[in-house]
Tab-separated table of C-alpha atoms and ligand atoms in Angstrom:
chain	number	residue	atom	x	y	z
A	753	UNK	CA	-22.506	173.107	80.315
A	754	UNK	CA	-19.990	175.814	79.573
A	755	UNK	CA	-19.016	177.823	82.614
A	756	UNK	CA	-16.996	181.001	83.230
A	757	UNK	CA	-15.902	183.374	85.624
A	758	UNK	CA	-17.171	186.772	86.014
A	759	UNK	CA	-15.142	188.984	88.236
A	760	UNK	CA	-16.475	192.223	89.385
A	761	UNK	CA	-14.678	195.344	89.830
A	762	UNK	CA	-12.321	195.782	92.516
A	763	UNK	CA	-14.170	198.546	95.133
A	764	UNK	CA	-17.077	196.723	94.386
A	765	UNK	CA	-19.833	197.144	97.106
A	766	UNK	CA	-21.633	194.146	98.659
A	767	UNK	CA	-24.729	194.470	101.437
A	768	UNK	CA	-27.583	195.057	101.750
A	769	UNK	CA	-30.590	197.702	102.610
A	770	UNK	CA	-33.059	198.202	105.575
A	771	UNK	CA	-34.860	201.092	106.414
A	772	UNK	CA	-35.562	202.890	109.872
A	773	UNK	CA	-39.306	202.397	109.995
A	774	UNK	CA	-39.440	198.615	109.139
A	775	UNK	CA	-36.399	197.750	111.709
A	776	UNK	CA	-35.636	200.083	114.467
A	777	UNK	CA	-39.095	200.304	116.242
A	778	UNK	CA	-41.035	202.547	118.446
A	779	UNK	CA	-41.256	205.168	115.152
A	780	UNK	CA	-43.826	207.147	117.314
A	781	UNK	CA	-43.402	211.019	115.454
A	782	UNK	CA	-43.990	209.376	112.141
A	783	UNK	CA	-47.206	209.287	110.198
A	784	UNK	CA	-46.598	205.651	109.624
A	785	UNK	CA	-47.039	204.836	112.995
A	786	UNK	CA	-50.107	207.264	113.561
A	787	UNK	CA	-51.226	205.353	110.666
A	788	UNK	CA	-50.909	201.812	112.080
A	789	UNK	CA	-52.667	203.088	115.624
A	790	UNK	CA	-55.664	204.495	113.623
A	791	UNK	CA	-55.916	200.500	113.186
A	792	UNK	CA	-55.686	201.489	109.206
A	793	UNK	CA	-53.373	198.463	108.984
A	794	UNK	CA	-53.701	194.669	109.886
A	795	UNK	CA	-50.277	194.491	111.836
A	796	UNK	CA	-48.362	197.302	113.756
A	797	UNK	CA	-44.843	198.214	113.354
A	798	UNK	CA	-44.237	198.060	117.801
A	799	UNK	CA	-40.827	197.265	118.245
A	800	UNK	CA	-39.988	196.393	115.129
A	801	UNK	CA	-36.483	194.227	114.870
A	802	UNK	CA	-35.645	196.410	117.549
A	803	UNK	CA	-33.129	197.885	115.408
A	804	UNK	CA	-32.722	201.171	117.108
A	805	UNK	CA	-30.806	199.249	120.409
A	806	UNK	CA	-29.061	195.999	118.229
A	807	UNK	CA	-28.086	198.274	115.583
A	808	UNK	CA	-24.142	196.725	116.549
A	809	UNK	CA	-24.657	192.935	116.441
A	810	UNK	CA	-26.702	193.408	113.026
A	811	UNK	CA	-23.848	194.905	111.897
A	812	UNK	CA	-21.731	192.139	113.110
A	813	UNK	CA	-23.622	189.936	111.491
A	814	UNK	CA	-22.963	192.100	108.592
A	815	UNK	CA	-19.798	191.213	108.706
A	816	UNK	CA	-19.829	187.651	109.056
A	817	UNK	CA	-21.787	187.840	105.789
A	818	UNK	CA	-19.007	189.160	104.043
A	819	UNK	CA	-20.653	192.610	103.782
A	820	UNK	CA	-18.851	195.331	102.622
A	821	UNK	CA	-21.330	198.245	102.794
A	822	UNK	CA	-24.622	199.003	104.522
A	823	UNK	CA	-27.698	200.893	103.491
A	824	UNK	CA	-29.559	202.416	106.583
A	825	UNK	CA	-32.220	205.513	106.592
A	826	UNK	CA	-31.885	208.100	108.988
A	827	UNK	CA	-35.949	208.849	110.635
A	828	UNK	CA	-36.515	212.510	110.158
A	829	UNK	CA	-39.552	212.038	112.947
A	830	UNK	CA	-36.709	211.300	115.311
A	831	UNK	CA	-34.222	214.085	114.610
A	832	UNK	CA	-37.277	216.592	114.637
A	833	UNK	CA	-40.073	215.703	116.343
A	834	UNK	CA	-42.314	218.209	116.544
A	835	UNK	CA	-41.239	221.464	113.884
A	836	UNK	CA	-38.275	223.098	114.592
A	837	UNK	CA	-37.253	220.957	117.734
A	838	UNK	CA	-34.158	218.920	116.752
A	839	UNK	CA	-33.227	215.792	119.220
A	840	UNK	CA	-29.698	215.977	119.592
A	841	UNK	CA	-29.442	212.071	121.265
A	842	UNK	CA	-31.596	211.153	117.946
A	843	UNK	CA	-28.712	212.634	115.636
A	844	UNK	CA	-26.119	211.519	118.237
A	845	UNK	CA	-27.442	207.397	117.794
A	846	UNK	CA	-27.098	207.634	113.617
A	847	UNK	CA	-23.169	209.451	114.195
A	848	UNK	CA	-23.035	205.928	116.516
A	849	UNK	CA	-24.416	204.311	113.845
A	850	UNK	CA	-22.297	205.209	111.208
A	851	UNK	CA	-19.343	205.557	113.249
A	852	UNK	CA	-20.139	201.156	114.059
A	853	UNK	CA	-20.398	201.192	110.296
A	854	UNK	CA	-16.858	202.465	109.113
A	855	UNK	CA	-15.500	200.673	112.435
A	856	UNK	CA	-16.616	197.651	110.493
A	857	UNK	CA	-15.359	198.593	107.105
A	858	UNK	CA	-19.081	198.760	105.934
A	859	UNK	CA	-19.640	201.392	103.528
A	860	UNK	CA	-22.060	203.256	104.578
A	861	UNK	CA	-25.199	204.299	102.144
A	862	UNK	CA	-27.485	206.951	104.024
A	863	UNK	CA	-31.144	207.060	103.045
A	864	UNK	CA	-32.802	210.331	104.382
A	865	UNK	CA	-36.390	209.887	103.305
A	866	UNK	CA	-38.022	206.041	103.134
A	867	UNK	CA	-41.455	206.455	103.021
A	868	UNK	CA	-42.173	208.157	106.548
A	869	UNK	CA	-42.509	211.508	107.068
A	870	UNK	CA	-43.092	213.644	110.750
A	871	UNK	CA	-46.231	213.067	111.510
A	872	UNK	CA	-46.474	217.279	112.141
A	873	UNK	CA	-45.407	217.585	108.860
A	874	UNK	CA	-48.541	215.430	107.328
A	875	UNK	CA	-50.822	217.773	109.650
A	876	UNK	CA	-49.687	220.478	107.464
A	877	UNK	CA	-50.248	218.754	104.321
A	878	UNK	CA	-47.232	216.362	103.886
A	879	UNK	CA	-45.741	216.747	100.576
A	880	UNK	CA	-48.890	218.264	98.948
A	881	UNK	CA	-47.531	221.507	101.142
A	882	UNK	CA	-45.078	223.429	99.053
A	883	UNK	CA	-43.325	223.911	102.155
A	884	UNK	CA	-42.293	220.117	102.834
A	885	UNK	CA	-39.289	221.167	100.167
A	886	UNK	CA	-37.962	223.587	102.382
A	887	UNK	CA	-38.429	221.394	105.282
A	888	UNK	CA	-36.539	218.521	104.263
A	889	UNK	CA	-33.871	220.721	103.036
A	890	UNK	CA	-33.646	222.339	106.724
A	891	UNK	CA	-33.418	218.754	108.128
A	892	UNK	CA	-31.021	217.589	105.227
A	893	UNK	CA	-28.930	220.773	106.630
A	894	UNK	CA	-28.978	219.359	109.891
A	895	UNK	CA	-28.173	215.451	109.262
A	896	UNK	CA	-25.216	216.806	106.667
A	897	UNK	CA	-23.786	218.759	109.604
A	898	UNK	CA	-23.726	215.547	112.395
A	899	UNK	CA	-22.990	212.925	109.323
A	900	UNK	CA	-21.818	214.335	106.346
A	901	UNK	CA	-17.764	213.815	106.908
A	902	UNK	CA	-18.394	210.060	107.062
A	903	UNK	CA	-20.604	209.691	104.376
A	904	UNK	CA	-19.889	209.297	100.904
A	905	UNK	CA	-22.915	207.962	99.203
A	906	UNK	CA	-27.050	210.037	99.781
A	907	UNK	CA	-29.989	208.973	98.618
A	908	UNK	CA	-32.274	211.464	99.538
A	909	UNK	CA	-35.585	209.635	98.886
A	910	UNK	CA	-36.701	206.324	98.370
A	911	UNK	CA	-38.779	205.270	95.506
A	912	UNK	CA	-40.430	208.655	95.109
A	913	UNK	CA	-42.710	206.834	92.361
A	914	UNK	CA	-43.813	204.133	94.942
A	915	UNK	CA	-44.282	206.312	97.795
A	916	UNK	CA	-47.019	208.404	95.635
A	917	UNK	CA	-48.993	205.419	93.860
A	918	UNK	CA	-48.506	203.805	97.598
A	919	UNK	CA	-49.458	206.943	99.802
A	920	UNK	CA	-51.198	209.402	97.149
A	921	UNK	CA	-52.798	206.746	94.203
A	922	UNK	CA	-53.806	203.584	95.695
A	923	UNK	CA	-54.349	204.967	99.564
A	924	UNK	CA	-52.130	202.197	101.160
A	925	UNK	CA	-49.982	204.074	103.550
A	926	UNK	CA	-50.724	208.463	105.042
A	927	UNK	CA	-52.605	209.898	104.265
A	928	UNK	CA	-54.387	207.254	102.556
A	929	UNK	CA	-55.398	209.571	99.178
A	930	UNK	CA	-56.765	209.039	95.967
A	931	UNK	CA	-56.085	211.982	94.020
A	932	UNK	CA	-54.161	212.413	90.784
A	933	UNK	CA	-53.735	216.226	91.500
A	934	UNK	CA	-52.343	215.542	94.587
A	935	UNK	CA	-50.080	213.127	93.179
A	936	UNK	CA	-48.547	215.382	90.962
A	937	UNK	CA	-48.216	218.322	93.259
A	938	UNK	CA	-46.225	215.839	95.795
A	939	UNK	CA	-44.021	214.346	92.987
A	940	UNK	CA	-43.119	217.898	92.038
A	941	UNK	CA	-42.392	218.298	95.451
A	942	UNK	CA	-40.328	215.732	96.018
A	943	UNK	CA	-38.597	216.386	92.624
A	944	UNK	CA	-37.241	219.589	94.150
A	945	UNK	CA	-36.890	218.535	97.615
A	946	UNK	CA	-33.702	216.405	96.239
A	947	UNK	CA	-32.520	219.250	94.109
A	948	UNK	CA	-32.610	221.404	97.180
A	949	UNK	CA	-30.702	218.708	99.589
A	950	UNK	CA	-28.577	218.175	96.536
A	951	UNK	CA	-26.488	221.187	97.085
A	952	UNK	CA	-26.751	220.841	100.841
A	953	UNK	CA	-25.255	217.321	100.620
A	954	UNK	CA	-22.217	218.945	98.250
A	955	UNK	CA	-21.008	221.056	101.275
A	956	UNK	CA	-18.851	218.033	101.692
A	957	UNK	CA	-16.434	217.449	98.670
A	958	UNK	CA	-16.923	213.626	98.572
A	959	UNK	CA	-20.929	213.483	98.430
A	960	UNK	CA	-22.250	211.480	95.936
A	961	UNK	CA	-26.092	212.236	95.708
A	962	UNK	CA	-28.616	210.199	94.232
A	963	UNK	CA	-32.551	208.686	94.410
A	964	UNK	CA	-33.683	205.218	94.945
A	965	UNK	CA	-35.593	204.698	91.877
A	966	UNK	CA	-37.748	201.954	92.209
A	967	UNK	CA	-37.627	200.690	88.063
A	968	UNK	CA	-39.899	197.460	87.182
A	969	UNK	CA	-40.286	196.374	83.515
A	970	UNK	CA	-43.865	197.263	82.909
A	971	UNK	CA	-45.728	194.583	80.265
A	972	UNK	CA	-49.048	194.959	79.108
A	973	UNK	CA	-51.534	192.250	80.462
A	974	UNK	CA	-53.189	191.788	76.798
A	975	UNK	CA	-50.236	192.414	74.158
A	976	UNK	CA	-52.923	192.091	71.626
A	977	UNK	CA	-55.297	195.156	73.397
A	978	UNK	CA	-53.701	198.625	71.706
A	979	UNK	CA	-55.248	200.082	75.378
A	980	UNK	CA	-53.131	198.304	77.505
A	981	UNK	CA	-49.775	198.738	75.524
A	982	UNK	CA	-50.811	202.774	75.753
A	983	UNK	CA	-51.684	202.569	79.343
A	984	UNK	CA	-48.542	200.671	79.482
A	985	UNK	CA	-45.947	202.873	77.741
A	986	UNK	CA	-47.902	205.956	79.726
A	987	UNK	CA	-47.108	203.695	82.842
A	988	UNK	CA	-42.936	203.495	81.695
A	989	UNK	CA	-42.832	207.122	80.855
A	990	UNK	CA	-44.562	208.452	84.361
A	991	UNK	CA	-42.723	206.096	86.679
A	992	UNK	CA	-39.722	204.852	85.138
A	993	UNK	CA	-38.113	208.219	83.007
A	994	UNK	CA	-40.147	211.482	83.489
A	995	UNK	CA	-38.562	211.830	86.974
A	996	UNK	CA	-34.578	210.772	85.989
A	997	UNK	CA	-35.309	213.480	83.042
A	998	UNK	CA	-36.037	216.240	85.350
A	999	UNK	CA	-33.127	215.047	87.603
A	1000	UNK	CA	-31.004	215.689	84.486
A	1001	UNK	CA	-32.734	217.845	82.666
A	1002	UNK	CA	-33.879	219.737	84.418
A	1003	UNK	CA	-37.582	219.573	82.692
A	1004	UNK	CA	-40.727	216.892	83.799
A	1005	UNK	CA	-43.264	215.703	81.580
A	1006	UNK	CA	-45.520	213.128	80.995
A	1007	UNK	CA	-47.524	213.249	77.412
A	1008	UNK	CA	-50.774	214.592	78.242
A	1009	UNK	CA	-50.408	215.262	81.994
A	1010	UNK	CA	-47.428	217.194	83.194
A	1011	UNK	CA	-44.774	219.363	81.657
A	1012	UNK	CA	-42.834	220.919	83.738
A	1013	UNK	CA	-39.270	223.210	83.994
A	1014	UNK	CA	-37.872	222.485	87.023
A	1015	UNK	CA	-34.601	224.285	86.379
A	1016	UNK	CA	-32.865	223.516	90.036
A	1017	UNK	CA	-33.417	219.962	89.626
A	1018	UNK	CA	-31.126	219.950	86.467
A	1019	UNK	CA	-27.570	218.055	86.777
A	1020	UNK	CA	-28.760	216.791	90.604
A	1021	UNK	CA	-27.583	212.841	89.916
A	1022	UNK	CA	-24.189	211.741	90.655
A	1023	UNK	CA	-25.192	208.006	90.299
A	1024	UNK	CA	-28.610	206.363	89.588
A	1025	UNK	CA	-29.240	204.138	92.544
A	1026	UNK	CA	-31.876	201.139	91.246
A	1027	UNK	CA	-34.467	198.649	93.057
A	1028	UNK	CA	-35.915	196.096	91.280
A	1029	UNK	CA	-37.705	193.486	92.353
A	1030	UNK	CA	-39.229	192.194	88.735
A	1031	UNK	CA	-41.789	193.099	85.906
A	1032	UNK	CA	-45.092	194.561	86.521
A	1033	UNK	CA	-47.887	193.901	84.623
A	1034	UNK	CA	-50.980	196.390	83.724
A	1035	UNK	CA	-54.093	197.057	81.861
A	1036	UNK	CA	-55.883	200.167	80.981
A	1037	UNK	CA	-59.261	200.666	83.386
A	1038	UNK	CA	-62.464	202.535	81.663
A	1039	UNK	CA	-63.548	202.893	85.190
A	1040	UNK	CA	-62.629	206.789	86.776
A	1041	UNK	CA	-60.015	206.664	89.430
A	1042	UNK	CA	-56.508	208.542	90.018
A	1043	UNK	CA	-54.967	206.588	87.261
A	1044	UNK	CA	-56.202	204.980	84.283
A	1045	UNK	CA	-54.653	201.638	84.756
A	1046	UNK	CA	-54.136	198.545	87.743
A	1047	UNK	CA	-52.095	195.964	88.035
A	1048	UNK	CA	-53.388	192.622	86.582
A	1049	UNK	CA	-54.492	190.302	89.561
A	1050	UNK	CA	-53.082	186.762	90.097
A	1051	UNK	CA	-56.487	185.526	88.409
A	1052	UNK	CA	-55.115	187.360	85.384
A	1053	UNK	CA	-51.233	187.091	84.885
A	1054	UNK	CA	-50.511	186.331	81.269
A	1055	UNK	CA	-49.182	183.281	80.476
A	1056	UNK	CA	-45.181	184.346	80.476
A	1057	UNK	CA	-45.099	184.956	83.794
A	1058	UNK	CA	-43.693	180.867	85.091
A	1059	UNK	CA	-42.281	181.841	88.543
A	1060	UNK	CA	-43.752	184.300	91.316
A	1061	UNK	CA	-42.125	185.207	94.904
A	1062	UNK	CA	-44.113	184.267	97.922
A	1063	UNK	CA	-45.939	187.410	97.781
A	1064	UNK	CA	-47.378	186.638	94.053
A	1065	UNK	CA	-44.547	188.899	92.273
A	1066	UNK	CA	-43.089	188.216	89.197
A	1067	UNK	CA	-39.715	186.699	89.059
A	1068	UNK	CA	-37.606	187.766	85.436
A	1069	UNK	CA	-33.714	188.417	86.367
A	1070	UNK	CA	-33.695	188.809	82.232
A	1071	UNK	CA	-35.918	192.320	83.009
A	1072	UNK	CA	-32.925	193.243	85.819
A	1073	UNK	CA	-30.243	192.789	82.750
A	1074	UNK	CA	-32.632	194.774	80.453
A	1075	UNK	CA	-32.599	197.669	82.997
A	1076	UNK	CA	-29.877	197.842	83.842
A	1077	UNK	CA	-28.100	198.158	80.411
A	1078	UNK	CA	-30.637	200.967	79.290
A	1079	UNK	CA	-29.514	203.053	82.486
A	1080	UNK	CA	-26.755	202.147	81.921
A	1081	UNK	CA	-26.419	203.470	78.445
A	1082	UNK	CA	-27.170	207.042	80.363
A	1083	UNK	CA	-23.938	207.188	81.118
A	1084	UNK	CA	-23.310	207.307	85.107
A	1085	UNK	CA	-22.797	204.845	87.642
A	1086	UNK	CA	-25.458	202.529	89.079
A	1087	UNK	CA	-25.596	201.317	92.933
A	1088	UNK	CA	-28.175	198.689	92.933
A	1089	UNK	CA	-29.872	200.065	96.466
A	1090	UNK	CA	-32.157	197.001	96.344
A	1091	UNK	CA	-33.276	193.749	94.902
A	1092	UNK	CA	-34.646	190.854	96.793
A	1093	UNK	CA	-37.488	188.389	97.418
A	1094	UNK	CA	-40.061	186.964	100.132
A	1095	UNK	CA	-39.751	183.487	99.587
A	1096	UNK	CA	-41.134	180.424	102.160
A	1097	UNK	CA	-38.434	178.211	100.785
A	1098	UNK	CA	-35.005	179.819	101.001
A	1099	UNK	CA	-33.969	177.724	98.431
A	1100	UNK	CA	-35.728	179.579	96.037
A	1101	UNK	CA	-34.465	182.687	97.721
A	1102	UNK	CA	-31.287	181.764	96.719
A	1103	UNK	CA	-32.302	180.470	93.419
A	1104	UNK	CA	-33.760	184.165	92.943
A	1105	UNK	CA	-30.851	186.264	94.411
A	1106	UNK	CA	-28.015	184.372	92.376
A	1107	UNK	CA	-29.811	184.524	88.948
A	1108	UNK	CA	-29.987	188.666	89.670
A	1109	UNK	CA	-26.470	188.721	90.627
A	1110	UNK	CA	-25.926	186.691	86.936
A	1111	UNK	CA	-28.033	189.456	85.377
A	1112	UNK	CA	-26.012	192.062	87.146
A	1113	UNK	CA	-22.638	190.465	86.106
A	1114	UNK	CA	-23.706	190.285	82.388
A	1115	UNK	CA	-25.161	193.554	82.383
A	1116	UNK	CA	-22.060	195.068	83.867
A	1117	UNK	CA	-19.932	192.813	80.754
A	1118	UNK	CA	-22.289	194.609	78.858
A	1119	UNK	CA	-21.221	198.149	79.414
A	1120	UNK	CA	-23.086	199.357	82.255
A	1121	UNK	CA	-21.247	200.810	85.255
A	1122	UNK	CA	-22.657	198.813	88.742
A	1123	UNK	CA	-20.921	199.731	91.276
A	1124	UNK	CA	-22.396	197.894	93.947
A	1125	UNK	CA	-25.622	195.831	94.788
A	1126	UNK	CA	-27.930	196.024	98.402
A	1127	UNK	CA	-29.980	192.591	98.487
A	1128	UNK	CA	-33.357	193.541	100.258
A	1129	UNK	CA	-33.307	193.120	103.173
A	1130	UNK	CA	-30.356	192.713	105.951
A	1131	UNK	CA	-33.183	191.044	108.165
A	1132	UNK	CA	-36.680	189.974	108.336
A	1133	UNK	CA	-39.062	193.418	108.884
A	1134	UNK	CA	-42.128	195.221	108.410
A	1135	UNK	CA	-43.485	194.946	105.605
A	1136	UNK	CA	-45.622	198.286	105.422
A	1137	UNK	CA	-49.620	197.467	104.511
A	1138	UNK	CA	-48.040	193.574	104.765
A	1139	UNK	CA	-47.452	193.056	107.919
A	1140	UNK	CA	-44.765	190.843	108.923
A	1141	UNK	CA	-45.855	187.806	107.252
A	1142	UNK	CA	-43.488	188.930	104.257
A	1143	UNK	CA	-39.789	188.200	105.062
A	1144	UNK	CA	-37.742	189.168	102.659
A	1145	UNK	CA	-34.503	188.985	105.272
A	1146	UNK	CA	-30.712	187.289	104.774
A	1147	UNK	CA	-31.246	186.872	108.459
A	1148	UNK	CA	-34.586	185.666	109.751
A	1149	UNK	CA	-35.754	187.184	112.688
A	1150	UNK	CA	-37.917	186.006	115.896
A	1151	UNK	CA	-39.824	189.154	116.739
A	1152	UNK	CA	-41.088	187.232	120.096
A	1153	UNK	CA	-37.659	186.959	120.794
A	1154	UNK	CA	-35.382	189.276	118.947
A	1155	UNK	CA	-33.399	186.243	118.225
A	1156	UNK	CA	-31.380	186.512	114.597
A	1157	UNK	CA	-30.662	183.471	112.459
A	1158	UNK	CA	-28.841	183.251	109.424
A	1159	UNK	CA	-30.319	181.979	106.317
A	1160	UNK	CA	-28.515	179.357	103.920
A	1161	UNK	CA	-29.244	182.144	101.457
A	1162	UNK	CA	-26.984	184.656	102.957
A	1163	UNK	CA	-24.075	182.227	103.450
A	1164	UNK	CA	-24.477	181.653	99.820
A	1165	UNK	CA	-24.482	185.321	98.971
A	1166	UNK	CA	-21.418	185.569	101.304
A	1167	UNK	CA	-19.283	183.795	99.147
A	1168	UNK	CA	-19.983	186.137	96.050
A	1169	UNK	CA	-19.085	189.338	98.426
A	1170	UNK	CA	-15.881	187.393	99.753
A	1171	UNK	CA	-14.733	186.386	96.203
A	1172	UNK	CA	-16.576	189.198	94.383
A	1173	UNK	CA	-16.655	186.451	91.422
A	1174	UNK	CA	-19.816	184.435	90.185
A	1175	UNK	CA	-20.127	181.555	87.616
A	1176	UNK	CA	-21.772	182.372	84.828
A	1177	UNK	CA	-23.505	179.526	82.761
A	1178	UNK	CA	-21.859	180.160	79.041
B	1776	IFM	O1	-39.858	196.822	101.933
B	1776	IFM	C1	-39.855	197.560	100.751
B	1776	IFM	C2	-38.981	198.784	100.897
B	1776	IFM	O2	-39.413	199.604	101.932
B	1776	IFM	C3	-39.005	199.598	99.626
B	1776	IFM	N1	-38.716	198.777	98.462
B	1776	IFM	C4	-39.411	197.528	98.325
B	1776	IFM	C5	-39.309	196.727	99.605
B	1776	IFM	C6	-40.042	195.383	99.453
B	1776	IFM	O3	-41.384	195.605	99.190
């Protein structure tokens, strides 16, 4: 077979992502963890990967991987608490974080909002409150003022899309909802809680703002069934575009649900940061219910669909290529801020995470700007309604023991972030 070599661009960023809740442990001011001791989940966060005091030898390990930047998130719940009371030795441990970061020569890629939110703040409402937006901008203030010298690259929220089908649609995380209205009013919300950190994060000159945008390739479960390739399309056009229009645009809408001017949200993008993990597949439900589609189960994945993670998710690095290009083709850089697999057999961890990196490398001959790529995750971690059983980790973790061992994967991936080349089959 033809071979060639694909070299990336110089500066290019290699890591990976974690997030506070699902490493550090002992989140007790979030909702998440209110959540888990209301016994609404199987498994409880506890300690976590104990994150929060090993924070330092991760990071070593970090290095040994050939790492050359790190995606954290900083836990509003720590920094404030309880409303208006701001923990100084909370901010002081992410300056020590970040400061172990640069020490390293990891770049360091700040995440101020993954999927937990004060657990005061969802006794007011959460983001259904219209006041969450100035609240997150008042913490934003005060996180930009400890950190914002020695960061270059925000995102201020994670997957906004997920956290509202997770938290708002399908009831899986706090406050467990159900409601479409709802789920509008908090994606509003969080549409202008960015573009009111974005100018917050722009005090200092070198910020480079951006989302997490979670993006799969929806397909319609029945290609032949005109509902499902409407419910489908409806699908793209909610998740995928209607919020990356209003955060350049300025304006949100989805046909026959939401149209919306959000002026201050307009031009509040510097880069598009990505996840994707594969294609999703849906068809369109008669039955009433916050949104008129569901994923197809396993009982019912069409035929193209050959290879599935662990956790029963599609595997299609062609999709990541497809993506890619068409943000691309929007015409601003892309940080991949995650992409990554539970698999039992690391092999086919591997297998997964080099045919994305091919994808990546072909897109980027392509045309599209990638300026760096996050596997998911640094280490084993909580996996939200999962549990633990999903590990999706470069470094497998003992959580009776704390004890951190590297996977074949990850020494695999190190030699792509030491070369910053990959094969490519021709
Ligand atoms: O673990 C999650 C993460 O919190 C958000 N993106 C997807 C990951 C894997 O499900």
């Amino acid at each position: 077979m033809n071979q060639s070599t694909f070299a990336f661009p110089q500066d290019f960023l290699w890591g990976s992502a974690t997030s506070a809740h699902q490493v550090e442990g002992n989140n007790v001011h979030s909702d998440w963890w209110a959540w888990e001791q209301a016994g609404r989940v199987k498994e409880r966060s506890g300690l976590a990967c104990d994150h929060y005091r090993r924070f330092a030898q991760d990071f070593d390990l970090a290095v040994e991987l050939g790492h050359s930047a790190h995606r954290f998130s900083v836990e509003w719940a720590r920094i404030e608490p309880e409303e208006g009371r701001w923990d100084d030795e909370a901010l002081a441990h992410y300056v020590d974080v970040v400061r172990a970061l640069r020490q390293r020569h990891l770049e360091p890629i700040a995440t101020l909002h993954h999927f937990t939110t004060p657990q005061w703040l969802l006794e007011q409402g959460g983001w259904v409150n219209p006041k969450s937006v100035e609240r997150f901008a008042r913490y934003v203030g005060k996180v930009a003022a400890a950190l914002g010298d020695s960061i270059r690259y925000w995102i201020t929220i994670n997957e906004p899309m997920v956290y509202v089908r997770m938290h708002y649609i399908q009831g899986l995380g706090p406050p467990g909802a159900r409601d479409l209205t709802q789920s509008i009013q908090v994606i509003e919300h969080l549409i202008r809680a960015h573009a009111a950190a974005y100018p917050v994060l722009h005090s200092a000159p070198h910020a480079q703002v951006s989302i997490a945008h979670h993006m799969p390739a929806f397909r319609p479960c029945r290609r032949w069934w005109p509902w499902d390739r409407w419910v489908t399309s409806l699908t793209d056009q909610a998740f995928n575009w209607a919020i990356l229009e209003a955060l350049l645009e300025g304006r949100w809408s989805v046909p026959g649900l939401v149209s919306r001017r959000l002026p201050e949200a307009r031009a509040t993008l510097d880069f598009f940061g990505v996840n994707f993990y594969g294609r999703q597949f849906i068809r369109w439900v008669p039955k009433p219910g916050p949104w008129p589609a569901e994923s197809c189960d396993l009982g019912h994945h069409p035929r193209e669909v050959t290879e599935r993670t662990s956790l029963g998710w599609d595997v299609h690095p062609e999709s990541f290529f497809h993506v890619l290009s068409r943000v691309g083709r929007m015409g601003k850089p892309i940080l991949v801020t995650e992409n990554g697999a539970y698999m039992t057999d690391d092999a086919r961890r591997w297998s997964y995470l080099r045919r994305h990196l091919e994808a990546m490398a072909r897109a980027t001959q392509a045309g599209a700007c990638v300026i760096g790529y996050c596997y998911w995750s640094l280490l084993d971690n909580f996996e939200w309604a999962d549990g633990y059983t999903p590990r999706f980790g470069l470094i497998e973790v003992d959580y009776a023991t704390q004890r951190r061992a590297i996977r074949e994967s990850a020494r695999r991936y190190a030699d792509i972030c030491r070369t910053n080349r990959i094969t490519l089959a021709a």
